[in-house]
Amino acid sequence: MASTRSVLFLTNSELGQCNVALAVAEEFLQRGDFHVHFASFHSAAPLIQELNTRVDAAHPAEFHEIRGPSMTDLAVRSTVGLLYHRPGITGATEGFTKVTNAMSNWKRTEYASAYRCVLEILEKVRPAVVVIDPILSLGLDACENITVRKVILWPVPIKDVVVLNQPK
C-alpha cells in the first residue's frame, strides 16, 4: 500500500540543472511510495506535464511555480548571455563564473518575493524530504530558515567543484 508521504524537488528550470531531478522524480513516481511535488520556475511546467504523460502513476507529479526570474532570465538581462560553456575544467570554470554573474542580477524585491513563494510551497506541501538543487539559492535559504529534511541533488560531480579550491 502506497503511503501519503511527499517529496518536494526544488530546482532551477534549466535542463542542465533539472534533468537529474526529473530522473529521480520519475523513479519516485514509478515506485508510488511518495507523492511527488516539483517546484521550479514557469518554464519547467511543460517538463512536469511531459513526465506525467510518460509515467502512468497513481498520483501524478504536482508542479508548483516559483514566481520570479529563472536563472536564464537573470543571465539574459545581465551581460552574461546564455549559460552554456565548453566542456572540461576550463569550460566549467567559465560556466561557474557565468552563473555567479547571472545570479547577482536578482533585484532585492524579486528575490524576497521568490523566497516567500518557496516558503509558501514548503508550508503547503509539508514534504517528508526536500530534494534541492544547490544553485537554487533562494530554495536553500528557505530550507535553512525552517525545519525541513533536505537532500542536495546536483548534476555536477563534486570533484569538478572542489578541484577549483585545491592548493596548487
CSV table of N, CA and C in Angstrom, one decimal:
chain,number,residue,atom,x,y,z
A,1,MET,N,0.8,-1.2,0.0
A,1,MET,CA,0.0,0.0,0.0
A,1,MET,C,0.9,1.2,0.0
A,2,ALA,N,0.6,2.2,-0.9
A,2,ALA,CA,1.4,3.4,-1.0
A,2,ALA,C,1.1,4.3,0.1
A,3,SER,N,2.1,5.0,0.6
A,3,SER,CA,1.9,6.0,1.7
A,3,SER,C,1.5,7.3,1.1
A,4,THR,N,1.2,8.3,2.0
A,4,THR,CA,0.9,9.6,1.5
A,4,THR,C,2.1,10.6,1.8
A,5,ARG,N,3.2,10.0,2.0
A,5,ARG,CA,4.4,10.9,2.2
A,5,ARG,C,4.7,11.6,0.9
A,6,SER,N,5.3,12.8,1.0
A,6,SER,CA,5.5,13.6,-0.2
A,6,SER,C,7.0,14.0,-0.2
A,7,VAL,N,7.5,14.1,-1.4
A,7,VAL,CA,8.8,14.6,-1.7
A,7,VAL,C,8.7,15.8,-2.6
A,8,LEU,N,9.5,16.8,-2.2
A,8,LEU,CA,9.4,18.1,-3.0
A,8,LEU,C,10.8,18.3,-3.6
A,9,PHE,N,10.8,18.4,-4.9
A,9,PHE,CA,12.0,18.7,-5.7
A,9,PHE,C,12.0,20.2,-5.9
A,10,LEU,N,13.0,20.9,-5.4
A,10,LEU,CA,13.2,22.3,-5.6
A,10,LEU,C,14.4,22.5,-6.6
A,11,THR,N,14.2,23.0,-7.8
A,11,THR,CA,15.3,23.1,-8.7
A,11,THR,C,15.1,24.3,-9.7
A,12,ASN,N,16.2,24.7,-10.3
A,12,ASN,CA,16.2,25.6,-11.4
A,12,ASN,C,15.5,25.0,-12.5
A,13,SER,N,15.0,25.8,-13.5
A,13,SER,CA,14.2,25.2,-14.6
A,13,SER,C,15.1,24.9,-15.8
A,14,GLU,N,16.3,25.2,-15.8
A,14,GLU,CA,17.2,24.9,-17.0
A,14,GLU,C,17.5,23.4,-17.0
A,15,LEU,N,17.4,22.9,-18.2
A,15,LEU,CA,17.6,21.4,-18.3
A,15,LEU,C,18.9,20.9,-17.8
A,16,GLY,N,20.0,21.6,-17.9
A,16,GLY,CA,21.2,21.2,-17.3
A,16,GLY,C,21.2,21.0,-15.8
A,17,GLN,N,20.3,21.8,-15.2
A,17,GLN,CA,20.2,21.7,-13.7
A,17,GLN,C,19.0,20.7,-13.3
A,18,CYS,N,17.9,20.7,-14.0
A,18,CYS,CA,16.8,20.0,-13.5
A,18,CYS,C,16.7,18.6,-14.1
A,19,ASN,N,17.5,18.2,-15.1
A,19,ASN,CA,17.4,16.8,-15.6
A,19,ASN,C,17.6,15.7,-14.6
A,20,VAL,N,18.5,15.9,-13.7
A,20,VAL,CA,18.7,14.9,-12.7
A,20,VAL,C,17.6,14.8,-11.7
A,21,ALA,N,17.0,16.0,-11.4
A,21,ALA,CA,15.8,16.0,-10.5
A,21,ALA,C,14.6,15.3,-11.2
A,22,LEU,N,14.4,15.5,-12.5
A,22,LEU,CA,13.4,14.9,-13.3
A,22,LEU,C,13.6,13.4,-13.3
A,23,ALA,N,14.8,12.9,-13.5
A,23,ALA,CA,15.1,11.5,-13.5
A,23,ALA,C,14.7,10.8,-12.1
A,24,VAL,N,15.1,11.5,-11.1
A,24,VAL,CA,14.8,10.9,-9.7
A,24,VAL,C,13.3,11.0,-9.4
A,25,ALA,N,12.7,12.1,-9.8
A,25,ALA,CA,11.3,12.2,-9.7
A,25,ALA,C,10.5,11.1,-10.4
A,26,GLU,N,11.0,10.8,-11.6
A,26,GLU,CA,10.4,9.7,-12.4
A,26,GLU,C,10.4,8.4,-11.6
A,27,GLU,N,11.6,8.1,-11.0
A,27,GLU,CA,11.7,6.9,-10.2
A,27,GLU,C,10.7,6.9,-9.1
A,28,PHE,N,10.6,8.0,-8.4
A,28,PHE,CA,9.6,8.1,-7.3
A,28,PHE,C,8.2,7.8,-7.8
A,29,LEU,N,7.9,8.4,-8.9
A,29,LEU,CA,6.5,8.2,-9.5
A,29,LEU,C,6.3,6.7,-9.8
A,30,GLN,N,7.3,6.1,-10.4
A,30,GLN,CA,7.1,4.7,-10.8
A,30,GLN,C,7.0,3.8,-9.6
A,31,ARG,N,7.7,4.1,-8.5
A,31,ARG,CA,7.6,3.3,-7.3
A,31,ARG,C,6.3,3.5,-6.5
A,32,GLY,N,5.8,4.7,-6.6
A,32,GLY,CA,4.5,5.0,-6.0
A,32,GLY,C,4.5,5.2,-4.5
A,33,ASP,N,5.7,5.2,-3.8
A,33,ASP,CA,5.7,5.4,-2.4
A,33,ASP,C,5.6,6.8,-1.9
A,34,PHE,N,5.7,7.8,-2.7
A,34,PHE,CA,5.6,9.2,-2.4
A,34,PHE,C,4.8,9.9,-3.3
A,35,HIS,N,4.1,11.0,-2.9
A,35,HIS,CA,3.5,12.0,-3.7
A,35,HIS,C,4.7,12.9,-4.2
A,36,VAL,N,4.8,13.1,-5.5
A,36,VAL,CA,5.9,13.9,-6.0
A,36,VAL,C,5.4,15.3,-6.3
A,37,HIS,N,6.2,16.3,-5.7
A,37,HIS,CA,5.9,17.7,-6.0
A,37,HIS,C,7.2,18.2,-6.6
A,38,PHE,N,7.0,19.2,-7.5
A,38,PHE,CA,8.2,19.7,-8.2
A,38,PHE,C,8.0,21.2,-8.2
A,39,ALA,N,8.9,22.0,-7.6
A,39,ALA,CA,8.8,23.4,-7.6
A,39,ALA,C,10.0,24.0,-8.4
A,40,SER,N,9.6,24.9,-9.3
A,40,SER,CA,10.6,25.5,-10.2
A,40,SER,C,9.9,26.7,-10.8
A,41,PHE,N,10.7,27.3,-11.8
A,41,PHE,CA,10.2,28.4,-12.5
A,41,PHE,C,9.2,28.0,-13.6
A,42,HIS,N,8.5,29.0,-14.1
A,42,HIS,CA,7.4,28.7,-15.1
A,42,HIS,C,7.8,27.8,-16.3
A,43,SER,N,9.0,28.0,-16.8
A,43,SER,CA,9.4,27.2,-18.0
A,43,SER,C,9.6,25.7,-17.7
A,44,ALA,N,9.6,25.3,-16.4
A,44,ALA,CA,9.7,23.9,-16.1
A,44,ALA,C,8.3,23.2,-16.1
A,45,ALA,N,7.2,23.9,-16.1
A,45,ALA,CA,5.9,23.3,-16.1
A,45,ALA,C,5.6,22.3,-17.2
A,46,PRO,N,6.0,22.6,-18.5
A,46,PRO,CA,5.8,21.6,-19.5
A,46,PRO,C,6.6,20.3,-19.3
A,47,LEU,N,7.8,20.4,-18.6
A,47,LEU,CA,8.6,19.2,-18.3
A,47,LEU,C,7.8,18.3,-17.4
A,48,ILE,N,7.1,18.9,-16.4
A,48,ILE,CA,6.3,18.0,-15.5
A,48,ILE,C,5.1,17.4,-16.2
A,49,GLN,N,4.5,18.2,-17.1
A,49,GLN,CA,3.4,17.6,-17.8
A,49,GLN,C,3.9,16.5,-18.7
A,50,GLU,N,5.0,16.6,-19.3
A,50,GLU,CA,5.6,15.5,-20.1
A,50,GLU,C,5.9,14.3,-19.2
A,51,LEU,N,6.5,14.6,-18.0
A,51,LEU,CA,6.8,13.5,-17.1
A,51,LEU,C,5.5,12.7,-16.7
A,52,ASN,N,4.5,13.4,-16.4
A,52,ASN,CA,3.2,12.8,-16.1
A,52,ASN,C,2.6,12.0,-17.2
A,53,THR,N,2.8,12.5,-18.4
A,53,THR,CA,2.3,11.8,-19.6
A,53,THR,C,3.1,10.5,-19.8
A,54,ARG,N,4.4,10.6,-19.6
A,54,ARG,CA,5.3,9.4,-19.8
A,54,ARG,C,5.1,8.3,-18.7
A,55,VAL,N,4.9,8.7,-17.5
A,55,VAL,CA,4.8,7.8,-16.4
A,55,VAL,C,3.3,7.6,-16.0
A,56,ASP,N,2.8,6.4,-16.0
A,56,ASP,CA,1.4,6.2,-15.6
A,56,ASP,C,1.4,5.9,-14.1
A,57,ALA,N,1.4,7.0,-13.4
A,57,ALA,CA,1.5,6.9,-11.9
A,57,ALA,C,0.1,7.0,-11.3
A,58,ALA,N,-0.1,6.4,-10.2
A,58,ALA,CA,-1.4,6.6,-9.4
A,58,ALA,C,-1.6,8.0,-9.1
A,59,HIS,N,-0.6,8.7,-8.7
A,59,HIS,CA,-0.6,10.1,-8.3
A,59,HIS,C,0.4,10.9,-9.2
A,60,PRO,N,-0.1,11.7,-10.1
A,60,PRO,CA,0.9,12.4,-11.0
A,60,PRO,C,1.7,13.5,-10.2
A,61,ALA,N,2.8,13.8,-10.7
A,61,ALA,CA,3.6,14.9,-10.0
A,61,ALA,C,2.9,16.2,-10.1
A,62,GLU,N,3.0,16.9,-9.0
A,62,GLU,CA,2.3,18.2,-9.0
A,62,GLU,C,3.3,19.3,-9.1
A,63,PHE,N,3.1,20.3,-10.0
A,63,PHE,CA,4.0,21.4,-10.3
A,63,PHE,C,3.6,22.6,-9.5
A,64,HIS,N,4.6,23.2,-8.8
A,64,HIS,CA,4.4,24.4,-8.1
A,64,HIS,C,5.3,25.5,-8.7
A,65,GLU,N,4.8,26.6,-9.2
A,65,GLU,CA,5.6,27.6,-9.8
A,65,GLU,C,6.3,28.5,-8.8
A,66,ILE,N,7.6,28.7,-8.9
A,66,ILE,CA,8.3,29.7,-8.1
A,66,ILE,C,8.2,31.0,-8.9
A,67,ARG,N,7.5,32.0,-8.4
A,67,ARG,CA,7.3,33.2,-9.1
A,67,ARG,C,8.6,34.1,-9.0
A,68,GLY,N,9.1,34.4,-10.2
A,68,GLY,CA,10.3,35.2,-10.3
A,68,GLY,C,11.1,34.8,-11.5
A,69,PRO,N,12.2,35.5,-11.7
A,69,PRO,CA,13.0,35.2,-12.9
A,69,PRO,C,13.8,33.9,-12.7
A,70,SER,N,13.9,33.2,-13.8
A,70,SER,CA,14.7,31.9,-13.7
A,70,SER,C,16.2,32.3,-13.9
A,71,MET,N,17.1,31.4,-13.8
A,71,MET,CA,18.5,31.6,-14.0
A,71,MET,C,18.7,32.1,-15.4
A,72,THR,N,18.0,31.6,-16.4
A,72,THR,CA,18.2,32.0,-17.8
A,72,THR,C,17.7,33.5,-17.9
A,73,ASP,N,16.6,33.8,-17.3
A,73,ASP,CA,16.1,35.2,-17.3
A,73,ASP,C,17.1,36.1,-16.7
A,74,LEU,N,17.7,35.7,-15.6
A,74,LEU,CA,18.8,36.6,-15.0
A,74,LEU,C,20.0,36.7,-15.9
A,75,ALA,N,20.4,35.6,-16.6
A,75,ALA,CA,21.5,35.7,-17.4
A,75,ALA,C,21.3,36.6,-18.7
A,76,VAL,N,20.1,36.5,-19.2
A,76,VAL,CA,19.8,37.3,-20.4
A,76,VAL,C,19.8,38.7,-20.1
A,77,ARG,N,19.2,39.1,-18.9
A,77,ARG,CA,19.2,40.6,-18.6
A,77,ARG,C,20.5,41.1,-18.1
A,78,SER,N,21.5,40.2,-17.9
A,78,SER,CA,22.8,40.6,-17.5
A,78,SER,C,23.7,40.7,-18.7
A,79,THR,N,25.0,40.9,-18.6
A,79,THR,CA,25.9,40.9,-19.7
A,79,THR,C,26.4,39.4,-20.0
A,80,VAL,N,26.0,38.5,-19.2
A,80,VAL,CA,26.4,37.1,-19.3
A,80,VAL,C,25.9,36.4,-20.6
A,81,GLY,N,24.7,36.7,-21.0
A,81,GLY,CA,24.1,36.0,-22.1
A,81,GLY,C,23.7,34.6,-21.7
A,82,LEU,N,23.7,33.7,-22.7
A,82,LEU,CA,23.3,32.3,-22.4
A,82,LEU,C,24.4,31.6,-21.5
A,83,LEU,N,23.9,30.6,-20.8
A,83,LEU,CA,24.7,30.0,-19.7
A,83,LEU,C,25.5,28.7,-20.2
A,84,TYR,N,25.6,28.5,-21.5
A,84,TYR,CA,26.3,27.3,-21.9
A,84,TYR,C,27.8,27.6,-21.8
A,85,HIS,N,28.6,26.5,-21.8
A,85,HIS,CA,30.1,26.6,-21.7
A,85,HIS,C,30.7,25.4,-22.3
A,86,ARG,N,32.0,25.6,-22.6
A,86,ARG,CA,32.8,24.5,-23.2
A,86,ARG,C,33.0,23.4,-22.2
A,87,PRO,N,33.2,22.1,-22.7
A,87,PRO,CA,33.5,21.0,-21.8
A,87,PRO,C,34.9,21.2,-21.1
A,88,GLY,N,35.1,20.4,-20.1
A,88,GLY,CA,36.3,20.4,-19.4
A,88,GLY,C,36.4,21.3,-18.2
A,89,ILE,N,37.5,21.3,-17.5
A,89,ILE,CA,37.6,22.1,-16.3
A,89,ILE,C,37.7,23.6,-16.6
A,90,THR,N,38.4,24.0,-17.7
A,90,THR,CA,38.4,25.4,-18.1
A,90,THR,C,37.0,25.9,-18.5
A,91,GLY,N,36.3,25.1,-19.3
A,91,GLY,CA,34.9,25.5,-19.6
A,91,GLY,C,34.0,25.5,-18.4
A,92,ALA,N,34.1,24.6,-17.5
A,92,ALA,CA,33.3,24.6,-16.3
A,92,ALA,C,33.6,25.8,-15.5
A,93,THR,N,34.9,26.2,-15.3
A,93,THR,CA,35.2,27.4,-14.6
A,93,THR,C,34.6,28.6,-15.2
A,94,GLU,N,34.6,28.7,-16.5
A,94,GLU,CA,33.9,29.8,-17.2
A,94,GLU,C,32.4,29.7,-16.9
A,95,GLY,N,31.9,28.5,-16.9
A,95,GLY,CA,30.4,28.4,-16.7
A,95,GLY,C,30.1,28.8,-15.3
A,96,PHE,N,30.9,28.4,-14.3
A,96,PHE,CA,30.6,28.8,-12.9
A,96,PHE,C,30.7,30.4,-12.7
A,97,THR,N,31.6,31.0,-13.5
A,97,THR,CA,31.7,32.5,-13.4
A,97,THR,C,30.4,33.1,-14.1
A,98,LYS,N,30.0,32.5,-15.2
A,98,LYS,CA,28.7,33.0,-15.8
A,98,LYS,C,27.5,32.9,-14.8
A,99,VAL,N,27.4,31.7,-14.2
A,99,VAL,CA,26.3,31.5,-13.3
A,99,VAL,C,26.4,32.5,-12.1
A,100,THR,N,27.5,32.7,-11.5
A,100,THR,CA,27.7,33.6,-10.4
A,100,THR,C,27.3,35.0,-10.9
A,101,ASN,N,27.8,35.5,-12.0
A,101,ASN,CA,27.4,36.8,-12.5
A,101,ASN,C,25.9,36.9,-12.8
A,102,ALA,N,25.3,35.9,-13.4
A,102,ALA,CA,23.9,35.9,-13.7
A,102,ALA,C,23.1,36.0,-12.4
A,103,MET,N,23.5,35.2,-11.4
A,103,MET,CA,22.7,35.2,-10.1
A,103,MET,C,22.8,36.5,-9.4
A,104,SER,N,23.8,37.3,-9.7
A,104,SER,CA,24.0,38.6,-9.0
A,104,SER,C,23.0,39.6,-9.5
A,105,ASN,N,22.2,39.2,-10.5
A,105,ASN,CA,21.2,40.1,-11.1
A,105,ASN,C,19.8,40.1,-10.5
A,106,TRP,N,19.7,39.4,-9.4
A,106,TRP,CA,18.4,39.4,-8.7
A,106,TRP,C,18.2,40.8,-8.2
A,107,LYS,N,17.0,41.3,-8.3
A,107,LYS,CA,16.6,42.6,-7.6
A,107,LYS,C,16.2,42.1,-6.2
A,108,ARG,N,16.4,43.0,-5.2
A,108,ARG,CA,16.0,42.6,-3.8
A,108,ARG,C,14.6,42.2,-3.7
A,109,THR,N,13.7,43.0,-4.3
A,109,THR,CA,12.3,42.7,-4.2
A,109,THR,C,11.9,41.4,-4.9
A,110,GLU,N,12.6,41.1,-6.0
A,110,GLU,CA,12.3,39.8,-6.7
A,110,GLU,C,12.7,38.6,-5.9
A,111,TYR,N,14.0,38.7,-5.3
A,111,TYR,CA,14.5,37.6,-4.5
A,111,TYR,C,13.6,37.4,-3.3
A,112,ALA,N,13.2,38.5,-2.6
A,112,ALA,CA,12.4,38.4,-1.4
A,112,ALA,C,11.0,37.7,-1.8
A,113,SER,N,10.4,38.1,-2.9
A,113,SER,CA,9.2,37.6,-3.3
A,113,SER,C,9.3,36.1,-3.7
A,114,ALA,N,10.3,35.7,-4.4
A,114,ALA,CA,10.5,34.3,-4.8
A,114,ALA,C,10.8,33.5,-3.6
A,115,TYR,N,11.6,34.0,-2.6
A,115,TYR,CA,11.9,33.3,-1.4
A,115,TYR,C,10.6,33.1,-0.6
A,116,ARG,N,9.7,34.1,-0.5
A,116,ARG,CA,8.4,33.9,0.2
A,116,ARG,C,7.6,32.9,-0.5
A,117,CYS,N,7.6,32.8,-1.8
A,117,CYS,CA,6.9,31.9,-2.6
A,117,CYS,C,7.3,30.4,-2.3
A,118,VAL,N,8.7,30.2,-2.2
A,118,VAL,CA,9.2,28.9,-1.8
A,118,VAL,C,8.7,28.5,-0.4
A,119,LEU,N,8.7,29.5,0.5
A,119,LEU,CA,8.2,29.2,1.9
A,119,LEU,C,6.8,28.8,1.8
A,120,GLU,N,6.0,29.5,1.0
A,120,GLU,CA,4.6,29.1,0.9
A,120,GLU,C,4.4,27.7,0.3
A,121,ILE,N,5.2,27.3,-0.6
A,121,ILE,CA,5.2,26.0,-1.2
A,121,ILE,C,5.5,24.9,-0.2
A,122,LEU,N,6.6,25.2,0.6
A,122,LEU,CA,7.0,24.3,1.7
A,122,LEU,C,5.9,24.1,2.7
A,123,GLU,N,5.2,25.2,3.1
A,123,GLU,CA,4.2,25.2,4.0
A,123,GLU,C,3.0,24.4,3.5
A,124,LYS,N,2.6,24.6,2.2
A,124,LYS,CA,1.5,23.9,1.6
A,124,LYS,C,1.8,22.4,1.5
A,125,VAL,N,3.0,22.0,1.0
A,125,VAL,CA,3.3,20.6,0.7
A,125,VAL,C,3.6,19.8,1.9
A,126,ARG,N,4.4,20.5,2.8
A,126,ARG,CA,4.9,19.8,4.1
A,126,ARG,C,5.5,18.5,3.7
A,127,PRO,N,6.6,18.5,2.9
A,127,PRO,CA,7.2,17.3,2.4
A,127,PRO,C,8.0,16.5,3.5
A,128,ALA,N,8.1,15.2,3.3
A,128,ALA,CA,8.9,14.4,4.2
A,128,ALA,C,10.4,14.7,4.0
A,129,VAL,N,10.7,15.1,2.7
A,129,VAL,CA,12.0,15.5,2.4
A,129,VAL,C,12.0,16.4,1.2
A,130,VAL,N,13.0,17.4,1.2
A,130,VAL,CA,13.1,18.3,0.0
A,130,VAL,C,14.4,17.9,-0.7
A,131,VAL,N,14.3,17.7,-2.0
A,131,VAL,CA,15.5,17.4,-2.8
A,131,VAL,C,15.8,18.7,-3.5
A,132,ILE,N,16.9,19.2,-3.3
A,132,ILE,CA,17.2,20.6,-3.7
A,132,ILE,C,18.4,20.8,-4.6
A,133,ASP,N,18.3,21.6,-5.6
A,133,ASP,CA,19.4,22.0,-6.5
A,133,ASP,C,20.2,23.1,-5.7
A,134,PRO,N,21.5,22.8,-5.4
A,134,PRO,CA,22.2,23.8,-4.6
A,134,PRO,C,22.5,25.1,-5.3
A,135,ILE,N,22.2,25.2,-6.6
A,135,ILE,CA,22.4,26.5,-7.2
A,135,ILE,C,21.1,27.4,-7.0
A,136,LEU,N,20.0,26.8,-6.6
A,136,LEU,CA,18.8,27.5,-6.3
A,136,LEU,C,18.9,28.1,-4.9
A,137,SER,N,19.6,29.2,-4.9
A,137,SER,CA,20.0,29.8,-3.6
A,137,SER,C,18.7,30.2,-2.8
A,138,LEU,N,17.7,30.7,-3.4
A,138,LEU,CA,16.5,31.1,-2.6
A,138,LEU,C,15.9,29.8,-2.0
A,139,GLY,N,16.0,28.7,-2.6
A,139,GLY,CA,15.5,27.4,-2.1
A,139,GLY,C,16.3,27.0,-0.9
A,140,LEU,N,17.6,27.1,-1.0
A,140,LEU,CA,18.5,26.8,0.1
A,140,LEU,C,18.2,27.7,1.3
A,141,ASP,N,18.1,29.0,1.0
A,141,ASP,CA,17.8,29.9,2.1
A,141,ASP,C,16.5,29.6,2.8
A,142,ALA,N,15.5,29.3,2.0
A,142,ALA,CA,14.2,28.9,2.6
A,142,ALA,C,14.3,27.6,3.5
A,143,CYS,N,15.0,26.6,3.0
A,143,CYS,CA,15.1,25.4,3.7
A,143,CYS,C,16.0,25.6,5.0
A,144,GLU,N,16.9,26.5,5.0
A,144,GLU,CA,17.8,26.8,6.1
A,144,GLU,C,17.0,27.5,7.2
A,145,ASN,N,15.9,28.2,6.8
A,145,ASN,CA,15.2,29.0,7.8
A,145,ASN,C,14.0,28.4,8.4
A,146,ILE,N,13.7,27.2,8.0
A,146,ILE,CA,12.6,26.4,8.6
A,146,ILE,C,13.2,25.0,8.9
A,147,THR,N,12.4,24.2,9.6
A,147,THR,CA,12.8,22.9,9.9
A,147,THR,C,12.3,22.0,8.8
A,148,VAL,N,13.3,21.5,8.0
A,148,VAL,CA,12.9,20.6,6.9
A,148,VAL,C,14.1,19.7,6.6
A,149,ARG,N,13.8,18.4,6.3
A,149,ARG,CA,14.8,17.5,5.9
A,149,ARG,C,15.1,17.7,4.5
A,150,LYS,N,16.4,17.9,4.2
A,150,LYS,CA,16.8,18.1,2.8
A,150,LYS,C,17.9,17.3,2.3
A,151,VAL,N,17.9,17.1,1.0
A,151,VAL,CA,19.0,16.3,0.3
A,151,VAL,C,19.4,17.2,-0.9
A,152,ILE,N,20.7,17.3,-1.0
A,152,ILE,CA,21.3,18.1,-2.2
A,152,ILE,C,21.4,17.1,-3.3
A,153,LEU,N,20.9,17.5,-4.5
A,153,LEU,CA,21.0,16.7,-5.7
A,153,LEU,C,21.5,17.7,-6.8
A,154,TRP,N,22.6,17.3,-7.4
A,154,TRP,CA,23.3,18.2,-8.3
A,154,TRP,C,23.8,17.4,-9.5
A,155,PRO,N,23.7,17.9,-10.7
A,155,PRO,CA,24.2,17.1,-11.9
A,155,PRO,C,25.7,17.2,-12.0
A,156,VAL,N,26.4,18.0,-11.2
A,156,VAL,CA,27.9,18.1,-11.3
A,156,VAL,C,28.6,17.3,-10.3
A,157,PRO,N,29.5,16.5,-10.7
A,157,PRO,CA,30.3,15.7,-9.7
A,157,PRO,C,31.1,16.6,-8.8
A,158,ILE,N,31.1,16.3,-7.5
A,158,ILE,CA,31.8,17.2,-6.5
A,158,ILE,C,33.2,17.4,-6.9
A,159,LYS,N,33.9,16.4,-7.5
A,159,LYS,CA,35.3,16.5,-7.9
A,159,LYS,C,35.5,17.7,-8.8
A,160,ASP,N,34.5,18.0,-9.6
A,160,ASP,CA,34.7,19.2,-10.5
A,160,ASP,C,34.6,20.5,-9.9
A,161,VAL,N,34.0,20.5,-8.7
A,161,VAL,CA,33.9,21.7,-7.9
A,161,VAL,C,35.1,21.9,-7.0
A,162,VAL,N,35.4,20.9,-6.2
A,162,VAL,CA,36.5,21.0,-5.2
A,162,VAL,C,37.9,21.2,-5.9
A,163,VAL,N,38.0,20.7,-7.1
A,163,VAL,CA,39.3,20.9,-7.8
A,163,VAL,C,39.7,22.4,-7.9
A,164,LEU,N,38.7,23.2,-8.0
A,164,LEU,CA,39.0,24.6,-8.0
A,164,LEU,C,39.5,25.2,-6.7
A,165,ASN,N,39.2,24.5,-5.6
A,165,ASN,CA,39.6,25.0,-4.3
A,165,ASN,C,40.9,24.3,-3.7
A,166,GLN,N,41.5,23.4,-4.5
A,166,GLN,CA,42.6,22.7,-4.0
A,166,GLN,C,43.9,23.6,-4.1
A,167,PRO,N,44.8,23.3,-3.1
A,167,PRO,CA,46.1,24.1,-3.2
A,167,PRO,C,46.9,23.7,-4.5
A,168,LYS,N,47.6,24.7,-5.0
A,168,LYS,CA,48.4,24.4,-6.2
A,168,LYS,C,49.7,23.9,-5.8
